[in-house]
Coordinates of N, CA and C in Angstrom, one line a residue:
M1 N 0.8 -1.2 0.0 CA 0.0 0.0 0.0 C 0.9 1.2 0.0
A2 N 0.5 2.2 -0.8 CA 1.3 3.5 -0.8 C 0.3 4.6 -0.5
Y3 N 0.9 5.6 0.1 CA 0.1 6.8 0.5 C 0.6 8.0 -0.2
K4 N -0.3 9.0 -0.5 CA 0.0 10.2 -1.2 C -0.6 11.3 -0.4
I5 N 0.3 12.2 0.1 CA -0.2 13.4 0.9 C 0.3 14.6 0.1
K6 N -0.5 15.7 0.0 CA -0.1 16.9 -0.6 C -0.2 18.0 0.5
T7 N 0.8 18.8 0.6 CA 0.8 20.0 1.5 C 1.0 21.3 0.7
E8 N 0.4 22.3 1.2 CA 0.6 23.7 0.6 C 0.7 24.7 1.7
L9 N 1.8 25.4 1.8 CA 2.0 26.5 2.7 C 1.0 27.6 2.4
R10 N 0.3 28.1 3.4 CA -0.7 29.2 3.2 C 0.0 30.5 3.6
D11 N -0.6 31.6 3.2 CA 0.0 32.9 3.5 C -0.8 33.4 4.8
V12 N -1.0 32.6 5.8 CA -1.6 32.9 7.0 C -0.9 32.3 8.1
G13 N -0.2 33.1 9.0 CA 0.5 32.5 10.1 C 1.5 31.5 9.7
A14 N 1.4 30.3 10.2 CA 2.2 29.1 9.8 C 1.4 28.0 9.3
Q15 N 0.2 28.4 8.7 CA -0.8 27.4 8.3 C -0.3 26.6 7.1
V16 N -0.5 25.3 7.1 CA -0.3 24.4 6.0 C -1.6 23.7 5.7
K17 N -2.0 23.7 4.4 CA -3.2 23.0 4.0 C -2.7 21.6 3.6
V18 N -3.4 20.6 4.2 CA -3.0 19.2 4.0 C -4.1 18.5 3.2
Q19 N -3.8 17.8 2.2 CA -4.8 17.0 1.4 C -4.4 15.5 1.5
V20 N -5.3 14.7 2.0 CA -5.1 13.3 2.1 C -6.4 12.6 1.5
R21 N -6.3 12.0 0.4 CA -7.5 11.5 -0.3 C -8.5 12.6 -0.4
E22 N -9.7 12.4 0.1 CA -10.7 13.5 0.0 C -10.8 14.3 1.3
H23 N -9.8 14.1 2.2 CA -9.8 14.9 3.4 C -8.8 16.1 3.3
T24 N -9.3 17.2 3.8 CA -8.5 18.4 3.8 C -8.4 18.9 5.3
F25 N -7.3 19.2 5.8 CA -7.2 19.8 7.1 C -6.0 20.7 7.2
L26 N -5.9 21.4 8.3 CA -4.8 22.4 8.5 C -3.8 21.9 9.6
A27 N -2.6 22.2 9.3 CA -1.5 22.1 10.4 C -1.1 23.6 10.6
D28 N -0.8 23.9 11.8 CA -0.4 25.2 12.2 C 0.4 25.2 13.5
E29 N 0.8 26.3 13.9 CA 1.6 26.5 15.1 C 0.7 27.3 16.1
P30 N 1.0 27.2 17.4 CA 0.3 28.1 18.3 C 0.7 29.6 18.1
V31 N -0.2 30.5 18.6 CA 0.1 31.9 18.4 C 1.4 32.3 18.9
R32 N 1.8 31.7 20.0 CA 3.1 32.1 20.6 C 4.3 31.7 19.7
L33 N 4.1 30.9 18.7 CA 5.1 30.5 17.8 C 4.8 31.1 16.4
K34 N 4.1 32.2 16.4 CA 3.7 33.0 15.2 C 2.8 32.3 14.2
G35 N 2.0 31.3 14.8 CA 1.0 30.7 14.0 C -0.4 31.3 14.4
T36 N -1.4 30.7 13.9 CA -2.8 31.2 14.2 C -3.6 30.1 15.0
D37 N -2.9 29.0 15.3 CA -3.5 27.9 16.1 C -4.8 27.4 15.5
A38 N -4.8 27.3 14.1 CA -5.9 26.8 13.4 C -6.0 25.3 13.3
G39 N -5.0 24.7 13.9 CA -4.9 23.2 13.9 C -3.7 22.7 14.7
P40 N -3.6 21.4 14.9 CA -2.4 20.9 15.6 C -1.2 21.2 14.8
N41 N 0.0 21.2 15.5 CA 1.2 21.4 14.8 C 1.7 20.1 14.3
P42 N 2.7 20.0 13.4 CA 3.2 18.8 12.8 C 3.6 17.7 13.9
V43 N 4.2 18.1 15.0 CA 4.6 17.1 16.0 C 3.4 16.5 16.6
E44 N 2.4 17.4 16.9 CA 1.1 16.8 17.4 C 0.4 15.9 16.5
Y45 N 0.5 16.2 15.2 CA -0.1 15.2 14.2 C 0.7 13.9 14.2
F46 N 2.0 14.0 14.3 CA 2.9 12.9 14.3 C 2.5 12.0 15.5
L47 N 2.4 12.6 16.7 CA 2.1 11.8 17.9 C 0.7 11.3 17.8
S48 N -0.2 12.0 17.2 CA -1.6 11.6 17.0 C -1.7 10.4 16.1
A49 N -0.8 10.4 15.1 CA -0.8 9.3 14.1 C -0.3 8.0 14.9
L50 N 0.6 8.1 15.8 CA 1.1 7.0 16.6 C -0.1 6.5 17.4
G51 N -0.8 7.3 18.1 CA -1.9 6.9 19.0 C -3.0 6.3 18.2
S52 N -3.3 6.9 17.0 CA -4.4 6.4 16.2 C -4.0 5.0 15.6
C53 N -2.8 4.9 15.2 CA -2.4 3.6 14.6 C -2.4 2.5 15.7
L54 N -2.0 2.8 16.9 CA -2.0 1.8 18.0 C -3.5 1.4 18.3
S55 N -4.4 2.4 18.3 CA -5.8 2.1 18.5 C -6.4 1.2 17.4
I56 N -6.2 1.6 16.2 CA -6.7 0.8 15.1 C -6.1 -0.6 15.0
T57 N -4.9 -0.7 15.4 CA -4.2 -2.0 15.4 C -4.9 -2.9 16.5
A58 N -5.1 -2.3 17.7 CA -5.8 -3.0 18.8 C -7.2 -3.5 18.4
A59 N -7.9 -2.6 17.7 CA -9.3 -3.0 17.2 C -9.2 -4.2 16.2
D60 N -8.2 -4.1 15.3 CA -8.0 -5.2 14.3 C -7.6 -6.5 15.0
I61 N -6.7 -6.5 15.9 CA -6.3 -7.7 16.6 C -7.5 -8.3 17.3
A62 N -8.3 -7.4 18.1 CA -9.4 -7.9 18.8 C -10.5 -8.5 17.9
K63 N -10.7 -7.9 16.7 CA -11.7 -8.4 15.8 C -11.3 -9.8 15.3
H64 N -10.0 -10.1 15.2 CA -9.6 -11.4 14.7 C -9.5 -12.5 15.8
H65 N -9.7 -12.0 17.1 CA -9.6 -12.9 18.2 C -10.9 -12.8 19.1
P66 N -11.9 -13.6 18.8 CA -13.2 -13.4 19.5 C -13.1 -13.5 21.0
E67 N -12.0 -14.1 21.5 CA -11.9 -14.2 23.0 C -11.5 -12.9 23.6
I68 N -11.1 -11.9 22.8 CA -10.7 -10.6 23.3 C -11.9 -9.7 23.2
K69 N -12.5 -9.3 24.3 CA -13.6 -8.4 24.3 C -13.0 -7.0 24.7
L70 N -12.9 -6.1 23.8 CA -12.2 -4.8 24.1 C -13.3 -3.8 24.2
K71 N -13.6 -3.4 25.5 CA -14.6 -2.4 25.8 C -14.0 -1.0 25.7
K72 N -12.7 -0.8 26.0 CA -12.1 0.5 25.9 C -10.6 0.3 25.6
F73 N -10.1 1.1 24.7 CA -8.7 1.2 24.4 C -8.3 2.6 24.2
E74 N -7.5 3.2 25.1 CA -7.1 4.6 25.0 C -5.6 4.7 25.2
T75 N -5.0 5.7 24.6 CA -3.6 6.0 24.8 C -3.5 7.4 25.2
E76 N -2.5 7.7 26.0 CA -2.1 9.1 26.3 C -0.6 9.2 26.0
I77 N -0.3 10.0 25.0 CA 1.0 10.1 24.5 C 1.6 11.4 24.8
N78 N 2.8 11.4 25.3 CA 3.6 12.6 25.6 C 4.9 12.5 24.8
G79 N 5.2 13.6 24.1 CA 6.4 13.6 23.4 C 7.3 14.8 23.8
R80 N 8.6 14.6 24.0 CA 9.5 15.6 24.4 C 10.4 16.0 23.2
V81 N 10.4 17.3 22.9 CA 11.3 17.7 21.8 C 12.5 18.3 22.4
R82 N 13.6 17.9 21.8 CA 15.0 18.4 22.2 C 15.4 19.4 21.1
R83 N 15.9 20.5 21.6 CA 16.4 21.6 20.7 C 17.9 21.6 20.8
F84 N 18.5 21.7 19.7 CA 20.0 21.7 19.6 C 20.6 23.1 19.4
S85 N 21.8 23.3 19.6 CA 22.4 24.6 19.5 C 22.4 25.1 18.1
D86 N 22.4 24.2 17.1 CA 22.3 24.7 15.7 C 20.9 25.0 15.2
K87 N 20.0 25.1 16.2 CA 18.6 25.4 15.9 C 17.7 24.3 15.4
T88 N 18.3 23.1 15.2 CA 17.5 21.9 14.8 C 16.9 21.3 16.1
S89 N 15.9 20.5 15.8 CA 15.2 19.8 16.9 C 14.7 18.5 16.5
K90 N 14.4 17.6 17.5 CA 13.8 16.3 17.2 C 13.1 15.8 18.4
I91 N 12.1 14.9 18.2 CA 11.5 14.3 19.3 C 12.5 13.3 19.9
D92 N 12.9 13.4 21.1 CA 13.9 12.5 21.7 C 13.3 11.5 22.7
Q93 N 12.0 11.7 23.1 CA 11.4 10.8 24.0 C 9.9 10.8 23.8
I94 N 9.3 9.6 23.7 CA 7.9 9.4 23.6 C 7.4 8.5 24.8
T95 N 6.4 8.9 25.5 CA 5.9 8.1 26.6 C 4.4 7.7 26.2
I96 N 4.1 6.5 26.2 CA 2.8 6.0 25.8 C 2.1 5.3 27.0
K97 N 1.0 5.9 27.5 CA 0.3 5.3 28.6 C -0.9 4.6 28.0
F98 N -1.1 3.3 28.3 CA -2.3 2.6 27.8 C -3.3 2.5 28.9
N99 N -4.6 2.6 28.5 CA -5.7 2.5 29.4 C -6.8 1.7 28.7
L100 N -7.0 0.4 29.1 CA -8.0 -0.4 28.4 C -8.8 -1.1 29.4
D101 N -10.0 -1.5 28.9 CA -10.9 -2.3 29.6 C -11.2 -3.5 28.7
S102 N -10.8 -4.7 29.1 CA -11.0 -5.9 28.2 C -11.3 -7.1 29.1
S103 N -11.6 -8.2 28.4 CA -12.0 -9.4 29.0 C -10.7 -10.2 29.4
L104 N -9.6 -9.7 29.2 CA -8.3 -10.4 29.4 C -7.8 -10.2 30.9
E105 N -7.2 -11.3 31.4 CA -6.6 -11.1 32.7 C -5.3 -10.3 32.5
K106 N -4.7 -9.7 33.5 CA -3.6 -8.8 33.4 C -2.4 -9.3 32.6
K107 N -2.0 -10.6 32.8 CA -0.9 -11.1 32.0 C -1.2 -11.2 30.5
R108 N -2.4 -11.6 30.2 CA -2.8 -11.7 28.7 C -3.0 -10.3 28.2
E109 N -3.4 -9.3 29.0 CA -3.6 -8.0 28.6 C -2.3 -7.3 28.2
D110 N -1.3 -7.6 29.0 CA 0.1 -7.1 28.7 C 0.6 -7.7 27.4
A111 N 0.3 -9.0 27.2 CA 0.7 -9.6 25.9 C 0.0 -9.0 24.7
F112 N -1.3 -8.7 24.9 CA -2.1 -8.1 23.9 C -1.5 -6.7 23.5
I113 N -1.1 -5.9 24.5 CA -0.5 -4.6 24.3 C 0.8 -4.7 23.5
K114 N 1.6 -5.7 23.9 CA 2.8 -6.0 23.2 C 2.6 -6.3 21.7
S115 N 1.5 -7.1 21.5 CA 1.2 -7.4 20.1 C 0.8 -6.1 19.3
V116 N 0.0 -5.3 20.0 CA -0.5 -4.0 19.4 C 0.8 -3.2 19.0
I117 N 1.7 -3.1 19.9 CA 2.9 -2.3 19.6 C 3.7 -3.0 18.4
K118 N 3.8 -4.3 18.4 CA 4.5 -5.0 17.4 C 3.9 -4.8 16.0
Y119 N 2.6 -4.8 15.9 CA 2.0 -4.7 14.6 C 1.5 -3.3 14.1
C120 N 1.8 -2.3 15.0 CA 1.4 -1.0 14.6 C 2.4 -0.4 13.6
T121 N 2.0 -0.1 12.4 CA 2.9 0.4 11.3 C 3.6 1.6 11.7
V122 N 2.9 2.6 12.3 CA 3.6 3.9 12.7 C 4.7 3.6 13.7
H123 N 4.3 2.8 14.7 CA 5.3 2.5 15.8 C 6.5 1.8 15.2
S124 N 6.3 0.8 14.3 CA 7.4 0.0 13.7 C 8.3 0.9 12.8
S125 N 7.7 2.0 12.3 CA 8.5 2.9 11.5 C 9.4 3.8 12.2
L126 N 9.1 4.0 13.5 CA 9.9 4.9 14.4 C 11.4 4.5 14.5
N127 N 11.6 3.2 14.5 CA 13.0 2.7 14.7 C 13.6 2.1 13.4
A128 N 12.8 2.2 12.3 CA 13.3 1.6 11.1 C 14.2 2.6 10.3
D129 N 15.0 2.0 9.5 CA 15.8 2.8 8.5 C 14.9 3.0 7.3
I130 N 14.4 4.2 7.2 CA 13.4 4.6 6.1 C 14.2 5.4 5.1
E131 N 14.2 4.9 3.9 CA 14.8 5.6 2.8 C 13.9 6.8 2.4
I132 N 14.5 8.0 2.5 CA 13.8 9.2 2.1 C 14.4 9.7 0.8
K133 N 13.7 9.9 -0.2 CA 14.2 10.5 -1.5 C 13.7 11.9 -1.6
Y134 N 14.6 12.8 -1.9 CA 14.2 14.2 -2.1 C 14.2 14.5 -3.6
L135 N 13.2 15.1 -4.1 CA 13.1 15.4 -5.5 C 13.0 17.0 -5.6
F136 N 14.0 17.6 -6.0 CA 14.0 19.1 -6.1 C 13.4 19.5 -7.4
P137 N 12.9 20.8 -7.5 CA 12.4 21.3 -8.8 C 13.5 21.3 -9.8
E138 N 13.2 21.1 -11.0 CA 14.2 21.1 -12.1 C 15.1 22.4 -12.0
G139 N 16.4 22.2 -12.2 CA 17.3 23.3 -12.1 C 17.9 23.4 -10.7
E140 N 17.3 22.8 -9.7 CA 17.8 22.8 -8.3 C 18.8 21.7 -8.1
P141 N 19.7 21.8 -7.1 CA 20.7 20.7 -6.9 C 20.0 19.5 -6.4

């Protein structure tokens, strides 16, 4: 499966229009960072993608295992951004707190969460060597 996302920088604060299939949404920065706070910032979307993927993976695993009755599956994700002296930054720590209500006893619940982590595409991509190709406009280096 391949994904195609289109982004367009708008001339309003730090707004970016994002197009994903038929979905359009905004990314922005808070006002204190010269944005208009019209939407989550890219790091918040990144962490949201992780939580969403974990949740969808949990639902998928439970759907294929009738013995797992999943009444609630929630994540609370905290990300810490480290800023460097050269003005670059990166997320250097992510903490994921799971909160679920299921038919499983504690030991099996922990195994279920470990399976969710293992099969979550976004989580698996965090530690993977991902090849990124950059295509510059013609005439650019």
